[in-house]
Amino acid sequence: MANGFSLSLLRFVGCGFSDRRPCLLAMCLGLLLLQGCALLQRPSDIAAPTETPAQPAAPKTSVGVQPAPSQPVPVKPTTKTSPAVETKLPQTGEASWYGAQHHGKQTASGKIYDQAALTAAHANLPFGSKIKVTNLANGKSVEVEITDRGPFAENRIIDLSQAAAKALEMIESGSATVRLELPSGQ
C-alpha cells in the first residue's frame, strides 16, 4: 500500500511542478511523512501487552462447590545485584557523607538507609561487605557495611553514613581523604 502511494505521490509531484525546487521539497515531505508512518507501526514480533485478571475464577467441582482458595504466595522484594567489577583494596581517595536527606529511604541493596548506622555507598564493592575506612588527616578509623551504590561525584571513592562520618570527624569539612581496606582478621 505504501509503495503504491509513494509512486502515485512521485508521479503527481513530478508532473505537477515545473520548477525543480518545489518538486524536491514536495518529494522530501512525502518521504518524510511515509517514514513517520512506518515508525508508528508495531513490529509483528512484539506482542501487545495483555491484561491479566487479578483473580482467576476458581474451577467448580462436580458437586457445584468451589474449592477453598489457595494461600497467596508472598512476594519477595527485589534487590539490585552488585556489578561484576572487582575493586582492589587498599584504595585511597576522597570520601563524603550523606545524612538526613536520604534517611529512611531504600538503598540499592534493598535495605533502608539509617543515618545512625555505620554504612556506606561504594561504586562496586559487594553489598554486605565490611571495610575499614581511615581518615588520613587524623588517623581515626571506622568499620562500615556497604549497603548502597555511589558516590556519583567523579573525585569521590565512598559515601559514608552520617554516623560513620562523625566517627571519622569529617562532619564539619564534608569530605576527607581516606584509605579503604579490609578489616583486620579478614
PDB file of C-alpha atoms in Angstrom:
ATOM      1  CA  MET A   1       0.000   0.000   0.000  1.00  0.00           C
ATOM      2  CA  ALA A   2       2.774   2.412   0.930  1.00  0.00           C
ATOM      3  CA  ASN A   3       4.693   1.601  -2.275  1.00  0.00           C
ATOM      4  CA  GLY A   4       1.685   2.351  -4.488  1.00  0.00           C
ATOM      5  CA  PHE A   5       1.048   5.563  -2.589  1.00  0.00           C
ATOM      6  CA  SER A   6       4.714   6.565  -2.930  1.00  0.00           C
ATOM      7  CA  LEU A   7       4.664   6.019  -6.694  1.00  0.00           C
ATOM      8  CA  SER A   8       1.440   8.000  -7.048  1.00  0.00           C
ATOM      9  CA  LEU A   9       2.900  10.801  -4.970  1.00  0.00           C
ATOM     10  CA  LEU A  10       6.073  10.870  -7.064  1.00  0.00           C
ATOM     11  CA  ARG A  11       4.111  10.974 -10.333  1.00  0.00           C
ATOM     12  CA  PHE A  12       1.880  13.765  -9.001  1.00  0.00           C
ATOM     13  CA  VAL A  13       4.823  15.761  -7.770  1.00  0.00           C
ATOM     14  CA  GLY A  14       6.843  15.170 -10.951  1.00  0.00           C
ATOM     15  CA  CYS A  15       4.032  16.230 -13.257  1.00  0.00           C
ATOM     16  CA  GLY A  16       2.503  18.972 -11.150  1.00  0.00           C
ATOM     17  CA  PHE A  17       5.501  21.264 -10.828  1.00  0.00           C
ATOM     18  CA  SER A  18       7.672  22.800 -13.491  1.00  0.00           C
ATOM     19  CA  ASP A  19      10.308  24.279 -11.181  1.00  0.00           C
ATOM     20  CA  ARG A  20      12.604  21.707  -9.527  1.00  0.00           C
ATOM     21  CA  ARG A  21      12.756  23.271  -6.030  1.00  0.00           C
ATOM     22  CA  PRO A  22       9.075  22.856  -5.141  1.00  0.00           C
ATOM     23  CA  CYS A  23       9.196  19.384  -6.679  1.00  0.00           C
ATOM     24  CA  LEU A  24      12.133  18.333  -4.492  1.00  0.00           C
ATOM     25  CA  LEU A  25      10.531  19.888  -1.447  1.00  0.00           C
ATOM     26  CA  ALA A  26       7.286  18.027  -2.031  1.00  0.00           C
ATOM     27  CA  MET A  27       9.123  14.727  -2.564  1.00  0.00           C
ATOM     28  CA  CYS A  28      11.107  15.181   0.641  1.00  0.00           C
ATOM     29  CA  LEU A  29       7.986  15.996   2.630  1.00  0.00           C
ATOM     30  CA  GLY A  30       6.176  12.990   1.165  1.00  0.00           C
ATOM     31  CA  LEU A  31       9.015  10.625   2.010  1.00  0.00           C
ATOM     32  CA  LEU A  32       9.287  12.103   5.488  1.00  0.00           C
ATOM     33  CA  LEU A  33       5.570  11.543   6.015  1.00  0.00           C
ATOM     34  CA  LEU A  34       5.867   7.929   4.882  1.00  0.00           C
ATOM     35  CA  GLN A  35       8.870   7.300   7.110  1.00  0.00           C
ATOM     36  CA  GLY A  36       6.975   8.705  10.116  1.00  0.00           C
ATOM     37  CA  CYS A  37       4.013   6.439   9.405  1.00  0.00           C
ATOM     38  CA  ALA A  38       6.303   3.419   9.120  1.00  0.00           C
ATOM     39  CA  LEU A  39       7.758   4.132  12.546  1.00  0.00           C
ATOM     40  CA  LEU A  40       4.305   4.145  14.140  1.00  0.00           C
ATOM     41  CA  GLN A  41       3.556   0.546  13.116  1.00  0.00           C
ATOM     42  CA  ARG A  42       4.155  -2.136  15.755  1.00  0.00           C
ATOM     43  CA  PRO A  43       6.536  -4.887  14.624  1.00  0.00           C
ATOM     44  CA  SER A  44       4.776  -8.239  14.390  1.00  0.00           C
ATOM     45  CA  ASP A  45       7.295  -9.988  16.665  1.00  0.00           C
ATOM     46  CA  ILE A  46       6.463  -7.734  19.625  1.00  0.00           C
ATOM     47  CA  ALA A  47       3.240  -8.773  21.267  1.00  0.00           C
ATOM     48  CA  ALA A  48       0.923  -6.095  22.516  1.00  0.00           C
ATOM     49  CA  PRO A  49       0.543  -6.044  26.308  1.00  0.00           C
ATOM     50  CA  THR A  50      -2.429  -8.016  27.521  1.00  0.00           C
ATOM     51  CA  GLU A  51      -4.378  -7.508  30.678  1.00  0.00           C
ATOM     52  CA  THR A  52      -4.477 -10.367  33.123  1.00  0.00           C
ATOM     53  CA  PRO A  53      -7.354 -10.747  35.542  1.00  0.00           C
ATOM     54  CA  ALA A  54      -6.482 -10.028  39.169  1.00  0.00           C
ATOM     55  CA  GLN A  55      -8.173 -13.194  40.468  1.00  0.00           C
ATOM     56  CA  PRO A  56      -8.835 -16.068  38.069  1.00  0.00           C
ATOM     57  CA  ALA A  57     -12.151 -17.775  38.554  1.00  0.00           C
ATOM     58  CA  ALA A  58     -11.865 -20.858  40.727  1.00  0.00           C
ATOM     59  CA  PRO A  59     -12.860 -24.090  38.990  1.00  0.00           C
ATOM     60  CA  LYS A  60     -16.095 -25.641  40.135  1.00  0.00           C
ATOM     61  CA  THR A  61     -16.161 -29.170  41.386  1.00  0.00           C
ATOM     62  CA  SER A  62     -18.629 -31.737  40.115  1.00  0.00           C
ATOM     63  CA  VAL A  63     -20.941 -31.053  43.078  1.00  0.00           C
ATOM     64  CA  GLY A  64     -21.008 -27.330  42.298  1.00  0.00           C
ATOM     65  CA  VAL A  65     -18.953 -26.261  45.320  1.00  0.00           C
ATOM     66  CA  GLN A  66     -15.882 -24.163  44.713  1.00  0.00           C
ATOM     67  CA  PRO A  67     -12.668 -25.335  46.398  1.00  0.00           C
ATOM     68  CA  ALA A  68     -11.042 -23.134  49.045  1.00  0.00           C
ATOM     69  CA  PRO A  69      -8.749 -20.500  47.537  1.00  0.00           C
ATOM     70  CA  SER A  70      -5.069 -21.303  47.720  1.00  0.00           C
ATOM     71  CA  GLN A  71      -2.830 -19.322  50.031  1.00  0.00           C
ATOM     72  CA  PRO A  72      -1.305 -16.205  48.434  1.00  0.00           C
ATOM     73  CA  VAL A  73       2.343 -16.518  47.559  1.00  0.00           C
ATOM     74  CA  PRO A  74       4.447 -13.973  49.460  1.00  0.00           C
ATOM     75  CA  VAL A  75       6.295 -11.592  47.168  1.00  0.00           C
ATOM     76  CA  LYS A  76       9.965 -11.117  47.968  1.00  0.00           C
ATOM     77  CA  PRO A  77      11.169  -7.537  47.411  1.00  0.00           C
ATOM     78  CA  THR A  78      13.612  -7.235  44.566  1.00  0.00           C
ATOM     79  CA  THR A  79      17.121  -6.024  45.233  1.00  0.00           C
ATOM     80  CA  LYS A  80      19.775  -4.943  42.815  1.00  0.00           C
ATOM     81  CA  THR A  81      22.796  -7.147  42.413  1.00  0.00           C
ATOM     82  CA  SER A  82      26.360  -5.963  42.687  1.00  0.00           C
ATOM     83  CA  PRO A  83      28.199  -5.368  39.443  1.00  0.00           C
ATOM     84  CA  ALA A  84      30.903  -7.841  38.458  1.00  0.00           C
ATOM     85  CA  VAL A  85      33.670  -5.210  38.570  1.00  0.00           C
ATOM     86  CA  GLU A  86      36.299  -6.083  41.155  1.00  0.00           C
ATOM     87  CA  THR A  87      37.814  -3.388  43.367  1.00  0.00           C
ATOM     88  CA  LYS A  88      41.323  -3.801  44.694  1.00  0.00           C
ATOM     89  CA  LEU A  89      41.891  -2.826  48.323  1.00  0.00           C
ATOM     90  CA  PRO A  90      43.518  -0.884  49.844  1.00  0.00           C
ATOM     91  CA  GLN A  91      42.133   2.106  47.994  1.00  0.00           C
ATOM     92  CA  THR A  92      42.871   5.768  48.753  1.00  0.00           C
ATOM     93  CA  GLY A  93      40.762   8.768  47.753  1.00  0.00           C
ATOM     94  CA  GLU A  94      38.141  11.288  48.810  1.00  0.00           C
ATOM     95  CA  ALA A  95      35.157  10.365  50.970  1.00  0.00           C
ATOM     96  CA  SER A  96      31.981  12.350  51.516  1.00  0.00           C
ATOM     97  CA  TRP A  97      28.900  11.637  53.626  1.00  0.00           C
ATOM     98  CA  TYR A  98      25.144  11.745  53.300  1.00  0.00           C
ATOM     99  CA  GLY A  99      22.576  12.029  56.033  1.00  0.00           C
ATOM    100  CA  ALA A 100      19.075  13.297  56.666  1.00  0.00           C
ATOM    101  CA  GLN A 101      18.038  13.778  53.030  1.00  0.00           C
ATOM    102  CA  HIS A 102      18.291  10.003  52.471  1.00  0.00           C
ATOM    103  CA  HIS A 103      17.294   8.765  55.945  1.00  0.00           C
ATOM    104  CA  GLY A 104      14.511   6.169  55.795  1.00  0.00           C
ATOM    105  CA  LYS A 105      14.801   5.639  52.031  1.00  0.00           C
ATOM    106  CA  GLN A 106      15.618   2.321  50.384  1.00  0.00           C
ATOM    107  CA  THR A 107      19.225   1.803  49.311  1.00  0.00           C
ATOM    108  CA  ALA A 108      20.409  -0.053  46.223  1.00  0.00           C
ATOM    109  CA  SER A 109      20.858  -3.222  48.303  1.00  0.00           C
ATOM    110  CA  GLY A 110      17.218  -3.095  49.410  1.00  0.00           C
ATOM    111  CA  LYS A 111      17.999  -2.069  52.986  1.00  0.00           C
ATOM    112  CA  ILE A 112      16.542   1.103  54.468  1.00  0.00           C
ATOM    113  CA  TYR A 113      19.160   3.813  54.982  1.00  0.00           C
ATOM    114  CA  ASP A 114      19.716   4.724  58.635  1.00  0.00           C
ATOM    115  CA  GLN A 115      21.957   7.742  59.122  1.00  0.00           C
ATOM    116  CA  ALA A 116      22.834   6.494  62.620  1.00  0.00           C
ATOM    117  CA  ALA A 117      24.185   3.148  61.312  1.00  0.00           C
ATOM    118  CA  LEU A 118      27.774   2.582  60.210  1.00  0.00           C
ATOM    119  CA  THR A 119      27.116   2.078  56.493  1.00  0.00           C
ATOM    120  CA  ALA A 120      28.487   3.354  53.202  1.00  0.00           C
ATOM    121  CA  ALA A 121      27.928   3.556  49.465  1.00  0.00           C
ATOM    122  CA  HIS A 122      30.624   2.331  47.090  1.00  0.00           C
ATOM    123  CA  ALA A 123      30.623   2.047  43.304  1.00  0.00           C
ATOM    124  CA  ASN A 124      31.337  -1.672  43.113  1.00  0.00           C
ATOM    125  CA  LEU A 125      32.251  -3.343  46.403  1.00  0.00           C
ATOM    126  CA  PRO A 126      29.776  -6.177  47.100  1.00  0.00           C
ATOM    127  CA  PHE A 127      26.729  -5.374  49.222  1.00  0.00           C
ATOM    128  CA  GLY A 128      27.131  -6.572  52.787  1.00  0.00           C
ATOM    129  CA  SER A 129      30.918  -6.427  52.695  1.00  0.00           C
ATOM    130  CA  LYS A 130      32.635  -4.797  55.667  1.00  0.00           C
ATOM    131  CA  ILE A 131      35.519  -2.422  55.111  1.00  0.00           C
ATOM    132  CA  LYS A 132      37.719  -0.322  57.340  1.00  0.00           C
ATOM    133  CA  VAL A 133      37.780   3.382  56.479  1.00  0.00           C
ATOM    134  CA  THR A 134      40.605   5.529  57.884  1.00  0.00           C
ATOM    135  CA  ASN A 135      40.683   9.328  57.810  1.00  0.00           C
ATOM    136  CA  LEU A 136      44.278  10.014  56.758  1.00  0.00           C
ATOM    137  CA  ALA A 137      44.261  13.539  58.255  1.00  0.00           C
ATOM    138  CA  ASN A 138      43.618  12.397  61.851  1.00  0.00           C
ATOM    139  CA  GLY A 139      44.149   8.612  61.878  1.00  0.00           C
ATOM    140  CA  LYS A 140      40.552   7.861  63.018  1.00  0.00           C
ATOM    141  CA  SER A 141      39.072   4.608  61.654  1.00  0.00           C
ATOM    142  CA  VAL A 142      35.634   3.030  61.444  1.00  0.00           C
ATOM    143  CA  GLU A 143      34.290  -0.239  60.048  1.00  0.00           C
ATOM    144  CA  VAL A 144      31.299   0.169  57.719  1.00  0.00           C
ATOM    145  CA  GLU A 145      28.992  -2.132  55.774  1.00  0.00           C
ATOM    146  CA  ILE A 146      28.422  -1.468  52.053  1.00  0.00           C
ATOM    147  CA  THR A 147      24.654  -1.090  51.546  1.00  0.00           C
ATOM    148  CA  ASP A 148      24.361   1.359  48.650  1.00  0.00           C
ATOM    149  CA  ARG A 149      25.839   2.455  45.331  1.00  0.00           C
ATOM    150  CA  GLY A 150      27.693   5.710  44.875  1.00  0.00           C
ATOM    151  CA  PRO A 151      29.211   8.179  45.172  1.00  0.00           C
ATOM    152  CA  PHE A 152      28.238   9.827  41.941  1.00  0.00           C
ATOM    153  CA  ALA A 153      30.823  12.621  42.069  1.00  0.00           C
ATOM    154  CA  GLU A 154      33.931  11.935  39.969  1.00  0.00           C
ATOM    155  CA  ASN A 155      36.528  12.638  42.639  1.00  0.00           C
ATOM    156  CA  ARG A 156      34.963  10.501  45.414  1.00  0.00           C
ATOM    157  CA  ILE A 157      35.525   6.831  46.195  1.00  0.00           C
ATOM    158  CA  ILE A 158      32.984   6.339  49.013  1.00  0.00           C
ATOM    159  CA  ASP A 159      29.916   7.988  50.574  1.00  0.00           C
ATOM    160  CA  LEU A 160      29.634   7.388  54.312  1.00  0.00           C
ATOM    161  CA  SER A 161      26.600   7.487  56.571  1.00  0.00           C
ATOM    162  CA  GLN A 162      26.376  10.403  58.979  1.00  0.00           C
ATOM    163  CA  ALA A 163      27.392   8.144  61.896  1.00  0.00           C
ATOM    164  CA  ALA A 164      30.500   6.928  60.054  1.00  0.00           C
ATOM    165  CA  ALA A 165      31.436  10.494  59.100  1.00  0.00           C
ATOM    166  CA  LYS A 166      31.037  11.539  62.731  1.00  0.00           C
ATOM    167  CA  ALA A 167      33.332   8.686  63.860  1.00  0.00           C
ATOM    168  CA  LEU A 168      35.955   9.898  61.366  1.00  0.00           C
ATOM    169  CA  GLU A 169      35.454  13.529  62.489  1.00  0.00           C
ATOM    170  CA  MET A 170      34.635  14.753  58.984  1.00  0.00           C
ATOM    171  CA  ILE A 171      31.128  16.161  59.542  1.00  0.00           C
ATOM    172  CA  GLU A 172      32.305  19.783  59.523  1.00  0.00           C
ATOM    173  CA  SER A 173      34.502  19.544  56.438  1.00  0.00           C
ATOM    174  CA  GLY A 174      32.032  17.351  54.490  1.00  0.00           C
ATOM    175  CA  SER A 175      34.811  15.335  52.896  1.00  0.00           C
ATOM    176  CA  ALA A 176      38.179  13.814  53.770  1.00  0.00           C
ATOM    177  CA  THR A 177      40.985  11.825  52.211  1.00  0.00           C
ATOM    178  CA  VAL A 178      40.572   8.223  53.349  1.00  0.00           C
ATOM    179  CA  ARG A 179      42.037   4.763  52.910  1.00  0.00           C
ATOM    180  CA  LEU A 180      39.726   1.784  52.395  1.00  0.00           C
ATOM    181  CA  GLU A 181      40.960  -1.661  53.423  1.00  0.00           C
ATOM    182  CA  LEU A 182      39.727  -4.986  54.677  1.00  0.00           C
ATOM    183  CA  PRO A 183      39.231  -5.043  58.459  1.00  0.00           C
ATOM    184  CA  SER A 184      41.907  -6.868  60.426  1.00  0.00           C
ATOM    185  CA  GLY A 185      41.211 -10.575  60.614  1.00  0.00           C
ATOM    186  CA  GLN A 186      39.797 -10.833  57.068  1.00  0.00           C
TER     187      GLN A 186
END
